Coordinates of C-alpha atoms in Angstrom, one line a residue:
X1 CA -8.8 -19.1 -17.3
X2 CA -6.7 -21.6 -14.2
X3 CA -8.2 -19.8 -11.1
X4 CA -5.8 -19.4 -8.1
X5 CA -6.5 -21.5 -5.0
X6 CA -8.9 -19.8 -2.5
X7 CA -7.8 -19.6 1.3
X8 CA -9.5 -21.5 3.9
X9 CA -10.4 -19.7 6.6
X10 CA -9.5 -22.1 9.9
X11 CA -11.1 -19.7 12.2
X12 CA -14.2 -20.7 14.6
X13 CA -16.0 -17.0 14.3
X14 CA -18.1 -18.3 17.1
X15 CA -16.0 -19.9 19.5
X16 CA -14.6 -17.6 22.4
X17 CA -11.4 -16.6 21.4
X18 CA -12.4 -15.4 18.6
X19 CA -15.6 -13.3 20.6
X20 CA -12.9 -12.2 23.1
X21 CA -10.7 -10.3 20.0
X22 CA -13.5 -9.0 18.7
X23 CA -14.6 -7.2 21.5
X24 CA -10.7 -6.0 21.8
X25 CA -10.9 -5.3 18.6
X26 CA -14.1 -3.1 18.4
X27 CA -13.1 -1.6 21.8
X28 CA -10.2 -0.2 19.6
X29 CA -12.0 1.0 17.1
X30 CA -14.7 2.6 19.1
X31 CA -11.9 4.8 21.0
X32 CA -9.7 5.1 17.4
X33 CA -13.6 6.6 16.2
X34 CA -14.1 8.7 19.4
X35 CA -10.7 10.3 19.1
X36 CA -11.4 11.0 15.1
X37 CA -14.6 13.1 15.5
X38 CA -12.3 14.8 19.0
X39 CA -10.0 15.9 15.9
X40 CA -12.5 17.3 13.3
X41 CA -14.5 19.5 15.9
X42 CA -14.3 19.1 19.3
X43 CA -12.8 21.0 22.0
X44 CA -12.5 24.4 19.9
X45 CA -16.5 26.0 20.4
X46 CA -15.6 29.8 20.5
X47 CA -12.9 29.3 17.5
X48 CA -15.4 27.6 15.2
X49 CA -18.4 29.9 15.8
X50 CA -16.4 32.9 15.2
X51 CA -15.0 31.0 12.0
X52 CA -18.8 31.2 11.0
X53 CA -19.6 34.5 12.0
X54 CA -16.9 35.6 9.0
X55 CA -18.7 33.3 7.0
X56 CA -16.3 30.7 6.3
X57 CA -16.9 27.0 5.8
X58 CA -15.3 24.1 8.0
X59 CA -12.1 22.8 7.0
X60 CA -13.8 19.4 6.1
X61 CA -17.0 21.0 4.9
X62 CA -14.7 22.5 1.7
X63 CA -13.3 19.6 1.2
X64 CA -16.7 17.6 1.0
X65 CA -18.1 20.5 -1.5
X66 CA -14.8 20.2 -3.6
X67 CA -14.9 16.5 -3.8
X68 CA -17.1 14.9 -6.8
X69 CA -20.2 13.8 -5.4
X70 CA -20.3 10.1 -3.9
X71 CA -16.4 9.6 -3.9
X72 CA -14.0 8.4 -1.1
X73 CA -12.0 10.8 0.4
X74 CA -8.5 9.2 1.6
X75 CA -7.3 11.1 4.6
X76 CA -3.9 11.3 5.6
X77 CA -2.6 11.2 9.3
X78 CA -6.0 12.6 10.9
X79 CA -4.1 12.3 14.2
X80 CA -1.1 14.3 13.6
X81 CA 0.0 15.7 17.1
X82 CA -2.6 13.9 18.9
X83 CA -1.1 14.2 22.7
X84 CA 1.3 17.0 22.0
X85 CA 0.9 20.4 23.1
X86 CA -2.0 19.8 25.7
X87 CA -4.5 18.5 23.0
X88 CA -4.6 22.0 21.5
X89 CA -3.4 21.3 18.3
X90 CA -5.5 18.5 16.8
X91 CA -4.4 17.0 13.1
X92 CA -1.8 19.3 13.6
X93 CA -3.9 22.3 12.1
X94 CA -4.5 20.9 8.6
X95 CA -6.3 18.1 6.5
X96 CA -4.4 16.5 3.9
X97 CA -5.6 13.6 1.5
X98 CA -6.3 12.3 -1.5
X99 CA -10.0 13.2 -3.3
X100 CA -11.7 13.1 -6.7
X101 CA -12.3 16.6 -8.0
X102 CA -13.7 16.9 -11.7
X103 CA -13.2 12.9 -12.2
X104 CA -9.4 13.5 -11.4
X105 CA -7.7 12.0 -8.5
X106 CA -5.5 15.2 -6.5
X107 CA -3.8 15.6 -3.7
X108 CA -6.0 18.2 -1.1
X109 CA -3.7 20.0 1.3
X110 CA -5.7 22.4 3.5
X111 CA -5.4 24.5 6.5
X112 CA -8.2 24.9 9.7
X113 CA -7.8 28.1 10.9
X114 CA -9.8 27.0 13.9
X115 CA -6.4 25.5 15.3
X116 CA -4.3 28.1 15.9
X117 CA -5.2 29.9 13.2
X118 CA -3.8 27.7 10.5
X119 CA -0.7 28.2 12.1
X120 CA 2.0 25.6 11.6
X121 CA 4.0 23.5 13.7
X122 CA 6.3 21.0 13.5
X123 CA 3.9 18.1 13.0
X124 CA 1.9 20.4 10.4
X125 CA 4.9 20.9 8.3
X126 CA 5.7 17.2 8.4
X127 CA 2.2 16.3 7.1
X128 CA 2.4 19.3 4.7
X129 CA 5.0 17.7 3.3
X130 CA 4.5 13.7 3.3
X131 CA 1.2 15.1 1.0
X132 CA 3.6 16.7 -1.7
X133 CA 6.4 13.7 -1.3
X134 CA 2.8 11.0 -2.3
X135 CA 1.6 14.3 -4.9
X136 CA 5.1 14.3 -6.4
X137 CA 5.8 9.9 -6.5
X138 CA 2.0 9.5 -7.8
X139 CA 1.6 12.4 -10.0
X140 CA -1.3 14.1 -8.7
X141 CA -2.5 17.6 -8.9
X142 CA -2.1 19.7 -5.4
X143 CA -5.0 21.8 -4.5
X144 CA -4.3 23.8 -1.7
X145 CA -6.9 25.3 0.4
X146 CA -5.2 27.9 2.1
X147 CA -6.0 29.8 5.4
X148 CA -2.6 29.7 6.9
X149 CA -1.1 32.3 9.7
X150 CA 2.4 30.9 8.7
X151 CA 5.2 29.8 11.3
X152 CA 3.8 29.3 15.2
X153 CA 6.7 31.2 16.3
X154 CA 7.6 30.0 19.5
X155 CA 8.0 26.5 17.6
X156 CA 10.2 28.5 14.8
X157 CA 13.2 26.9 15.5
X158 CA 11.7 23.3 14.4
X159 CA 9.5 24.7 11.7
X160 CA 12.1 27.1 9.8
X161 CA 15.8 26.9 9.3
X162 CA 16.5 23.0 8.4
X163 CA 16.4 21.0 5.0
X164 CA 12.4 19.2 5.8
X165 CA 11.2 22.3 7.6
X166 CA 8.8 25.1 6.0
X167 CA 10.9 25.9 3.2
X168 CA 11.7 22.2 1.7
X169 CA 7.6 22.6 1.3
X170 CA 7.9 25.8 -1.3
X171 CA 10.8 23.3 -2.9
X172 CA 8.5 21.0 -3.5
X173 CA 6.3 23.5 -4.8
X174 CA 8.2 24.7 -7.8
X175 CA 9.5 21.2 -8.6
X176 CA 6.2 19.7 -8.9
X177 CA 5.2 22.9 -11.3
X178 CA 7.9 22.5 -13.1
X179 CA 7.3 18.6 -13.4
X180 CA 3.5 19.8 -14.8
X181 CA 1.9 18.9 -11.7
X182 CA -0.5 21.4 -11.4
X183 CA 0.0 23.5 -8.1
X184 CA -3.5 25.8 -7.2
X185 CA -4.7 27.7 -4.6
X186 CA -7.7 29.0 -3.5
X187 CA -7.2 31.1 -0.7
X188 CA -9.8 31.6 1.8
X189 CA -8.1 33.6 5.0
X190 CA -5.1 35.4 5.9
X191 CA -1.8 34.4 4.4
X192 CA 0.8 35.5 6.4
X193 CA 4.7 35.8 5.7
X194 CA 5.3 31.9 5.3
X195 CA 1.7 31.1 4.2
X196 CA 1.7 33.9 1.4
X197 CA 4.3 31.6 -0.6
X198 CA 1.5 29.0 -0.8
X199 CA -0.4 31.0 -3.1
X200 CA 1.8 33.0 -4.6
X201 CA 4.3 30.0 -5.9
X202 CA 1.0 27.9 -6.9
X203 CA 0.2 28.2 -10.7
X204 CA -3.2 29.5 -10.8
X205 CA -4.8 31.2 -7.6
X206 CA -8.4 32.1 -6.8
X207 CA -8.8 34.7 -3.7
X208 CA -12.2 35.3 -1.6
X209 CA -13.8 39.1 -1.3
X210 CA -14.0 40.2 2.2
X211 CA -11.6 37.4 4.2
X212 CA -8.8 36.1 2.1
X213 CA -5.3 38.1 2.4
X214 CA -2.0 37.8 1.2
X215 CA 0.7 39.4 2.6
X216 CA 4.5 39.1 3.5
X217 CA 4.2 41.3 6.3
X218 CA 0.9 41.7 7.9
X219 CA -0.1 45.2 9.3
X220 CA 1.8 44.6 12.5
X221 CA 4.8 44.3 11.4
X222 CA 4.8 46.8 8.5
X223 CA 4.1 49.2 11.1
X224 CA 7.3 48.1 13.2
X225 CA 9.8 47.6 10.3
X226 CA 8.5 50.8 8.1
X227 CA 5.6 52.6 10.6
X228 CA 3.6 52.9 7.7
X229 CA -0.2 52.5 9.3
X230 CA -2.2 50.3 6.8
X231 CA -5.1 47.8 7.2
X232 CA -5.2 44.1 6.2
X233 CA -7.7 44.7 3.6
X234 CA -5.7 47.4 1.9
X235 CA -2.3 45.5 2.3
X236 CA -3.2 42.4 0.7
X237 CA -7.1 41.9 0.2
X238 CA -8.7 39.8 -2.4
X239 CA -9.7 42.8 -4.5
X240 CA -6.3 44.8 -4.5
X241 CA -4.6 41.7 -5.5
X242 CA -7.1 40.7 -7.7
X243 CA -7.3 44.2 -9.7
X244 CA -3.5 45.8 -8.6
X245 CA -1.3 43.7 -7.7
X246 CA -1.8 40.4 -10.2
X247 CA -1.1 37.8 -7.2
X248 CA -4.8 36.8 -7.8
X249 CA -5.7 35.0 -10.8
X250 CA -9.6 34.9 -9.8
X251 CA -11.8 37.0 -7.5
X252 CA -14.4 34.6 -5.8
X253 CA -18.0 36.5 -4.0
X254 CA -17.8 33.5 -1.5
X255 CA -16.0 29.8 -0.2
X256 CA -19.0 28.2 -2.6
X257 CA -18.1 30.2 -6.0
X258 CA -14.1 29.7 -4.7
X259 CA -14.5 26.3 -5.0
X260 CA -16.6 26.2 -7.7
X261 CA -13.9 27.7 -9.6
X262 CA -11.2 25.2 -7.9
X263 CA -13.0 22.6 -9.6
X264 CA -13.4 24.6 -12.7
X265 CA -9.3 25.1 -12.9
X266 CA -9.4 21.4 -12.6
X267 CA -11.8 19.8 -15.2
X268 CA -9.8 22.4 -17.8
X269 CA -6.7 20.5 -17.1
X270 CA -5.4 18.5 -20.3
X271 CA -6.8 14.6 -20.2
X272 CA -4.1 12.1 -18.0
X273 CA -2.9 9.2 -20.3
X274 CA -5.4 6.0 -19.9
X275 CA -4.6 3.7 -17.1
X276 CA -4.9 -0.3 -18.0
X277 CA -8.3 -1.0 -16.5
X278 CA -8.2 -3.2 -13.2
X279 CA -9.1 -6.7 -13.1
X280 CA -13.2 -7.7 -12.6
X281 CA -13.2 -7.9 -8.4
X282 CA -15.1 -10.1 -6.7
X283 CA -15.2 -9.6 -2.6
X284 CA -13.3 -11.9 -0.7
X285 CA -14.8 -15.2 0.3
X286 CA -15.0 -14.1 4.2
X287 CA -16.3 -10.9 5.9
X288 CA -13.7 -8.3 6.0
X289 CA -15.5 -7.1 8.7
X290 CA -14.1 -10.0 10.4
X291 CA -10.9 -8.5 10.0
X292 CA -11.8 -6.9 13.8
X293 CA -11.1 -9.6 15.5
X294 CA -8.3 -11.5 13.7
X295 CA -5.9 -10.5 15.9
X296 CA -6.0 -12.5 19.3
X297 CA -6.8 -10.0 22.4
X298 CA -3.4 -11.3 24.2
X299 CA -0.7 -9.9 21.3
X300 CA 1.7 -12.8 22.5
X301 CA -0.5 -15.5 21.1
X302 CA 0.0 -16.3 17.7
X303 CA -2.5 -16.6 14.6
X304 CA -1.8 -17.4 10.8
X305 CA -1.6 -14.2 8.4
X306 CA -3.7 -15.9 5.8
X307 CA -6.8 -15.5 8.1
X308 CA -5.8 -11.8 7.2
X309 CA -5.4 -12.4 3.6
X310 CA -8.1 -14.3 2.9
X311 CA -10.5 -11.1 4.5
X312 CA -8.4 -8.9 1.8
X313 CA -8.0 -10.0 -1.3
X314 CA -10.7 -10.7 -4.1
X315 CA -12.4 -14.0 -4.1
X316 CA -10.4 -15.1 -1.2
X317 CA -7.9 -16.3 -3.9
X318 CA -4.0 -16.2 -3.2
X319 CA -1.4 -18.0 -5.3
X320 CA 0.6 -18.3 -2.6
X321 CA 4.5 -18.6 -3.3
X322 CA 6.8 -21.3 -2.1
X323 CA 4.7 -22.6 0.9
X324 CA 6.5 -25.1 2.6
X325 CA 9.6 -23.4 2.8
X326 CA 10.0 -20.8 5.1
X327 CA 7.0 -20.5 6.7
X328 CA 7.6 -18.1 9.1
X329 CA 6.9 -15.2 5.8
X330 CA 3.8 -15.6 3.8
X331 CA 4.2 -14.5 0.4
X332 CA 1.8 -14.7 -2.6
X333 CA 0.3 -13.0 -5.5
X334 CA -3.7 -11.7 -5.7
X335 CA -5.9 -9.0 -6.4
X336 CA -7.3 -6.0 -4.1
X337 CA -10.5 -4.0 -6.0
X338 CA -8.9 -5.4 -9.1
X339 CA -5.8 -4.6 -8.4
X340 CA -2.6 -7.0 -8.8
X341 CA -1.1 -6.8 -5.8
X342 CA 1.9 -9.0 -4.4
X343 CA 1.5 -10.1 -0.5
X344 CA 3.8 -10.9 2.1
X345 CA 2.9 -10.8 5.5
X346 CA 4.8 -12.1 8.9
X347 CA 3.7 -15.7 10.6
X348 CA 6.7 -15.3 13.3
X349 CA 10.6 -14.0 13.1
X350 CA 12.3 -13.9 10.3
X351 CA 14.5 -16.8 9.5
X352 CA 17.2 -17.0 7.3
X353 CA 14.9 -19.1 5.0
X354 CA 12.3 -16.4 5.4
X355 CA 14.5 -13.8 4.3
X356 CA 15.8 -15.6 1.5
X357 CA 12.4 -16.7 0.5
X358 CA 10.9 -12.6 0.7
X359 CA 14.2 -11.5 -1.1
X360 CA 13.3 -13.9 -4.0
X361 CA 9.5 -13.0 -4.1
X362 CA 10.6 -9.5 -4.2
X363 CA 12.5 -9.9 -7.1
X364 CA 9.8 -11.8 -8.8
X365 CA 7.2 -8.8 -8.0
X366 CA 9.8 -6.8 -9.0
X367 CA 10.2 -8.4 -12.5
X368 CA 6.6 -8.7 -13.1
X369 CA 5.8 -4.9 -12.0
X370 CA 3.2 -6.1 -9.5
X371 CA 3.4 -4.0 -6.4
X372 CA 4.4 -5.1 -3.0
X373 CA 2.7 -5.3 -0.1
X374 CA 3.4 -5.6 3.6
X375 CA 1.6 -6.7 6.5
X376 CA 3.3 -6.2 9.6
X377 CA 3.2 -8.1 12.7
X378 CA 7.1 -9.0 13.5
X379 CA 8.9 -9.3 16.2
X380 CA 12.6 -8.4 13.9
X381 CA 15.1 -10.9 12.5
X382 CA 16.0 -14.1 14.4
X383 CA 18.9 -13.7 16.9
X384 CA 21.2 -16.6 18.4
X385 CA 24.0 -18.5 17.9
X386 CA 22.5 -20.5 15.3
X387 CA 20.8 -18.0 13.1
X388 CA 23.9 -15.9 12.9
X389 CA 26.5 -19.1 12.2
X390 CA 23.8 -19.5 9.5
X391 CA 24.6 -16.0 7.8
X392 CA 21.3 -13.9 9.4
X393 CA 23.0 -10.6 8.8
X394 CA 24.1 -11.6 5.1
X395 CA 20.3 -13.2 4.2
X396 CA 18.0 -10.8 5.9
X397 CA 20.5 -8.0 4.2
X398 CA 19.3 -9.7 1.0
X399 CA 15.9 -9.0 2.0
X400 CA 16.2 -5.6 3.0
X401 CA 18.2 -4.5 -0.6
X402 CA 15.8 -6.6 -2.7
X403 CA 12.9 -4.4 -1.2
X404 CA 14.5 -1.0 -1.0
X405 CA 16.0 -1.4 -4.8
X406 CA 12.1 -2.2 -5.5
X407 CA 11.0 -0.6 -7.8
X408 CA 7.3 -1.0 -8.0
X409 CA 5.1 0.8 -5.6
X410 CA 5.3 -0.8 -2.0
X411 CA 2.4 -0.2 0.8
X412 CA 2.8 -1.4 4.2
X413 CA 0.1 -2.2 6.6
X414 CA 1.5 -2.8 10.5
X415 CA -1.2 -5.0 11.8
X416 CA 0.4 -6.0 15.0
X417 CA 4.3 -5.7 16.5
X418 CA 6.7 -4.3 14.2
X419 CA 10.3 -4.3 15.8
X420 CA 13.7 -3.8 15.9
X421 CA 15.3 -4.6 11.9
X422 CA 11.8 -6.5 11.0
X423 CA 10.4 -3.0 10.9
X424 CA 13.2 -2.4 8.1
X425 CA 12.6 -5.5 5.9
X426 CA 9.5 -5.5 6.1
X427 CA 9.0 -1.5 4.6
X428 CA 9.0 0.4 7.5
X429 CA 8.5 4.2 7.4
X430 CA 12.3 4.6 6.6
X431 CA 12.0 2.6 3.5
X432 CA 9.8 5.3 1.9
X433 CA 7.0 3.2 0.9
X434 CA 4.0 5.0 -1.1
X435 CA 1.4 4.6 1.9
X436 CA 1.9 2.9 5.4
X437 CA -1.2 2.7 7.5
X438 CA -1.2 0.9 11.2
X439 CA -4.5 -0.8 12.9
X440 CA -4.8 0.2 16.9
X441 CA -3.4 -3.3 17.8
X442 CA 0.1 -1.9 15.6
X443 CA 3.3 -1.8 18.1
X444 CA 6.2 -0.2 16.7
X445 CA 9.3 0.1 18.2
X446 CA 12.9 -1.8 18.6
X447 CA 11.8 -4.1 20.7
X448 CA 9.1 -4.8 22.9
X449 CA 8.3 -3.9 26.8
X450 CA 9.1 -6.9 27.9
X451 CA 12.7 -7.1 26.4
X452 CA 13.7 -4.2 26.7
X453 CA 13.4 -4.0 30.2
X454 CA 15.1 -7.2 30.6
X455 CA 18.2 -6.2 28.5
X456 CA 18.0 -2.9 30.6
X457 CA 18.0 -4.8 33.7
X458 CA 20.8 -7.3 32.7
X459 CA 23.1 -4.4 31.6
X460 CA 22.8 -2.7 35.0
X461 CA 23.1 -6.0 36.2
X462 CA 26.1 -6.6 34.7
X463 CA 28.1 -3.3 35.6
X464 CA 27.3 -3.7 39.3
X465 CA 30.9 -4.2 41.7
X466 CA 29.1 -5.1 44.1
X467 CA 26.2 -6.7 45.7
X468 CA 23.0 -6.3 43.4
X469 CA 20.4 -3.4 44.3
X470 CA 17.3 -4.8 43.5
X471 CA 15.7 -2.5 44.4
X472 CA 17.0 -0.1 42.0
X473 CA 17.2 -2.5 39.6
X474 CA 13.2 -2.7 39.9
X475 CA 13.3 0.7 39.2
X476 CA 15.1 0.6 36.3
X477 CA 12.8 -2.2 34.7
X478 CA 9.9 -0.4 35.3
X479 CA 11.2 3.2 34.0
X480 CA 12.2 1.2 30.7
X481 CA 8.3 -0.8 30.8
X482 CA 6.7 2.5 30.9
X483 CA 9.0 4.0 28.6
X484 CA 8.1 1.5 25.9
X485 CA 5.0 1.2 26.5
X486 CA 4.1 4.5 25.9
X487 CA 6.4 4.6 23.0
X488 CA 4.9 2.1 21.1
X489 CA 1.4 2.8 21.7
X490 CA -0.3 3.3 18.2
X491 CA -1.5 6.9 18.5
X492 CA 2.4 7.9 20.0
X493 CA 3.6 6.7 16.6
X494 CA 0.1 8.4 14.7
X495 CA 0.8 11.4 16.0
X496 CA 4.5 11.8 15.0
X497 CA 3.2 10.9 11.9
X498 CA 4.8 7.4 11.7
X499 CA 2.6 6.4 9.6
X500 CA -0.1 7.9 7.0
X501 CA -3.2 6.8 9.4
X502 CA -4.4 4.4 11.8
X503 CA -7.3 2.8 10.3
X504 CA -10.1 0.2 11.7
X505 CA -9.3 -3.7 10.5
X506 CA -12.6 -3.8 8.9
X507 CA -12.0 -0.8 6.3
X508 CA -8.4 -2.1 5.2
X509 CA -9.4 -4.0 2.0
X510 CA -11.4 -0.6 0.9
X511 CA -8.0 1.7 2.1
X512 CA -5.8 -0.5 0.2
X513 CA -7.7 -0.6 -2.8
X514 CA -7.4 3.2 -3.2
X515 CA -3.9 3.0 -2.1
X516 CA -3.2 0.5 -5.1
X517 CA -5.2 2.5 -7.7
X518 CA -3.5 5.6 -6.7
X519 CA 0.2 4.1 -6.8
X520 CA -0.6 2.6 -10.2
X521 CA 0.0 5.7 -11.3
X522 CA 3.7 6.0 -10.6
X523 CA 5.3 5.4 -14.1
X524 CA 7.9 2.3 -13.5
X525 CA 11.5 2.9 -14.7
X526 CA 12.3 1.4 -18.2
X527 CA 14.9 -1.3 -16.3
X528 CA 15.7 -5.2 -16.8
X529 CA 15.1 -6.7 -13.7
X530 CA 16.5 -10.0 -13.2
X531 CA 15.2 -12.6 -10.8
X532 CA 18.2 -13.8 -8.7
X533 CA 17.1 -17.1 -7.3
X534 CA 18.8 -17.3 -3.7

């Protein structure tokens, strides 16, 4: 068998620069680290102890005795909200991810009634609903672990009336059920209004003795709307809905035996058709713990992609794809944990050659069924008289149809800057791509700092009558710095949920490789697809 051509690696990994990214690079993953175990359990004392004094588990901890021993768990958006509502609603009040359970990959969507008591807000509907959007596009079972007080009212008017709030999640639901992906719940805590239609739309539902409730109305307010008196156990307990009412499929003694029986629902599930078995991987040829330190501490100096490649893919082999013509987009074929995988990653703007040169790669991906991915670091489209007498709009419009019209799965890793319309042809968030994860040294915005704040200045520059105001033209540069600067900060974009997760550079080759086992899943569409060459 011809083997590809293995990367060189032109990287001193003991000269300074390269020591003086590292430690930038480790500095961010030490605070990215800090702020994950903040999320799982800090900050909250009084909430968690009296979580244990009912004799619940830990959000994480069911997950961990759900999961089939020694398998990755692949979290989703850990630091949803992160910096929103004084710090006080961390991951947004649920878990979400993607976990082995009786040898079958599913989709885990569960509440922490330690944050606000499971209560959800806008970020925790978003993330409640990205899960079901990867669930439904990668056909995957959705186990919910449910211990949700519904709605946070005061946020009801971006949680509850429009088409991706609350409701578009029960949507989901049915369609999914109806699509035979399974839909179970295990219900471990009260289910309030909202959160009863968790449970009671799943397809199978197991309910603990003692703590788990479902109810429309809970006792409060069926003694306002009918001033009948009744307690929460009586109104909706796991024994009357168990033995009266039906809602209850399964009446678990405890969390253990509740998820014990989770797992149970699952291993009786029929068999999933046989995948094609991934390729033999090899690791790469260089240290993907290396990976840390890649990109140079000052983001304005440049560095080649394939020093990024080369740390990903198996054996360090790339059959790279038109290489001396347009340079500024590396494109290339390899393998990731076995896994075909077609590359293309930024080396500077996009030129029209670029574009041209990613629209036909695309095509060929396309046509070959390998999917696409995309390592960010871009600074958009070239701008200028030249690039646009040489037809920039028309070529880097080629590039964006070609990848949105894809239709092999498409992950996107933003590694660095990711601006203006480079976001867009290179599968930003808007281009629905099946996972897009960020490093700490990811940017994203329409521009950078720096030109916004120039452009800002220049306009108000250019609509003064009169003599200049520096000194409110200072002002206005460094209200637009700020602005940006905040706004593009990683965890800003993390916590509006962006992206799926921000994850360290050394632990991308492992993420993406469950990424591209998961997304071979998705069945391809029975289509011709032509390669145009451009």
């Amino acid at each position: 068998m011809t083997q590809m051509t293995q990367i060189e690696s032109r990287i001193d990994t003991r000269g300074d620069a390269y020591a003086q990214a590292l430690g930038q690079g480790r500095s961010q993953a030490e605070t990215l680290r800090a702020r994950l175990v903040a999320v799982a359990s800090g900050g909250r004392d009084a909430h968690i102890r009296r979580h244990r004094e009912r004799g619940k588990l830990l959000v994480r901890e069911r997950i961990d005795f759900l999961v089939d021993d020694g398998s990755a768990f692949l979290e989703l958006s850990p630091l949803a909200a992160w910096g929103q509502y004084g710090n006080e609603v961390p991951g947004a009040g649920i878990v979400t991810g993607v976990g082995m359970v009786a040898g079958r990959p599913c989709m885990l969507i569960a509440n922490d009634a330690t944050v606000k008591g499971g209560s959800f807000f806008h970020e925790t509907v978003k993330k409640h609903i990205r899960a079901q959007d990867i669930a439904e596009r990668l056909r995957l079972p959705c186990l919910y672990l449910v211990d949700c007080g519904g709605a946070f009212l005061p946020e009801q008017d971006r949680v509850f009336p429009d088409k991706d709030h609350f409701g578009n999640s029960f949507h989901r639901q049915c369609r999914m059920s109806q699509a035979g992906l399974p839909q179970i719940s295990a219900v471990f805590g009260g289910c309030t209004a909202g959160g009863a239609y968790i449970p009671a739309l799943s397809d199978e539902v197991v309910m603990v003795r003692g703590n788990a409730r479902i109810h429309l109305g809970g006792p409060s307010i069926v003694k306002i709307a009918i001033n009948e008196v009744a307690d929460g156990e009586t109104l909706g307990g796991a024994e009357m809905h168990s033995r009266v009412s039906g809602v209850s499929d399964h009446l678990a003694e405890d969390e253990h035996q509740a998820l014990a029986m989770l797992r149970q629902i699952v291993a009786s599930l029929p068999p999933e058709p046989a995948l094609a078995p991934p390729l033999l991987p090899s690791p790469p040829r260089y240290d993907p713990g290396e990976l840390d330190g890649i990109v140079p501490a000052d983001p304005k100096q440049p560095y080649d992609a394939r020093e990024i490649i080369a740390r990903l893919l198996d054996g360090s082999a790339f059959h790279e794809f038109k290489p001396l013509w347009g340079e500024t987009l590396v494109t290339g074929f390899g393998a990731i944990h076995g896994q075909p995988v077609a590359v293309l990653a930024n080396n500077g703007a996009l030129l029209a050659e670029s574009a041209l040169k990613g629209a036909h790669f695309i095509e060929l991906a396309n046509q070959r069924g390998v999917p696409l991915l995309f390592l960010q670091n871009i600074p958009g489209f070239m701008v200028g008289t030249e690039a646009e007498r040489g037809g920039i709009a028309k070529h880097s419009a080629k590039m964006v149809y070609a990848m949105a019209c894809a239709r092999v799965p498409k992950l996107t890793l933003v590694v660095g800057g990711s601006y203006g319309a480079g976001n867009y042809g290179m599968c930003g968030r808007g281009f629905e791509p099946e996972f897009l994860f960020a490093w700490p040294s990811a940017r994203v915005a329409t521009m950078s700092a720096d030109i916004a704040s120039n452009v800002m200045v220049e306009l108000a520059r250019s609509n003064l009558r009169g003599p200049a105001d520096e000194a409110r033209l200072a002002e206005t540069e460094r209200q637009v710095r700020e602005q940006y600067a905040r706004q593009s900060d990683p965890y800003y974009a993390t916590s509006r949920l962006w992206d799926d997760g921000l994850i360290e550079p050394s632990a991308s080759r492992d993420v993406l490789g469950l990424a591209l086992a998961l997304a071979a899943r998705r069945a391809l569409p029975d289509t011709a697809t032509p390669v145009y060459r451009m």
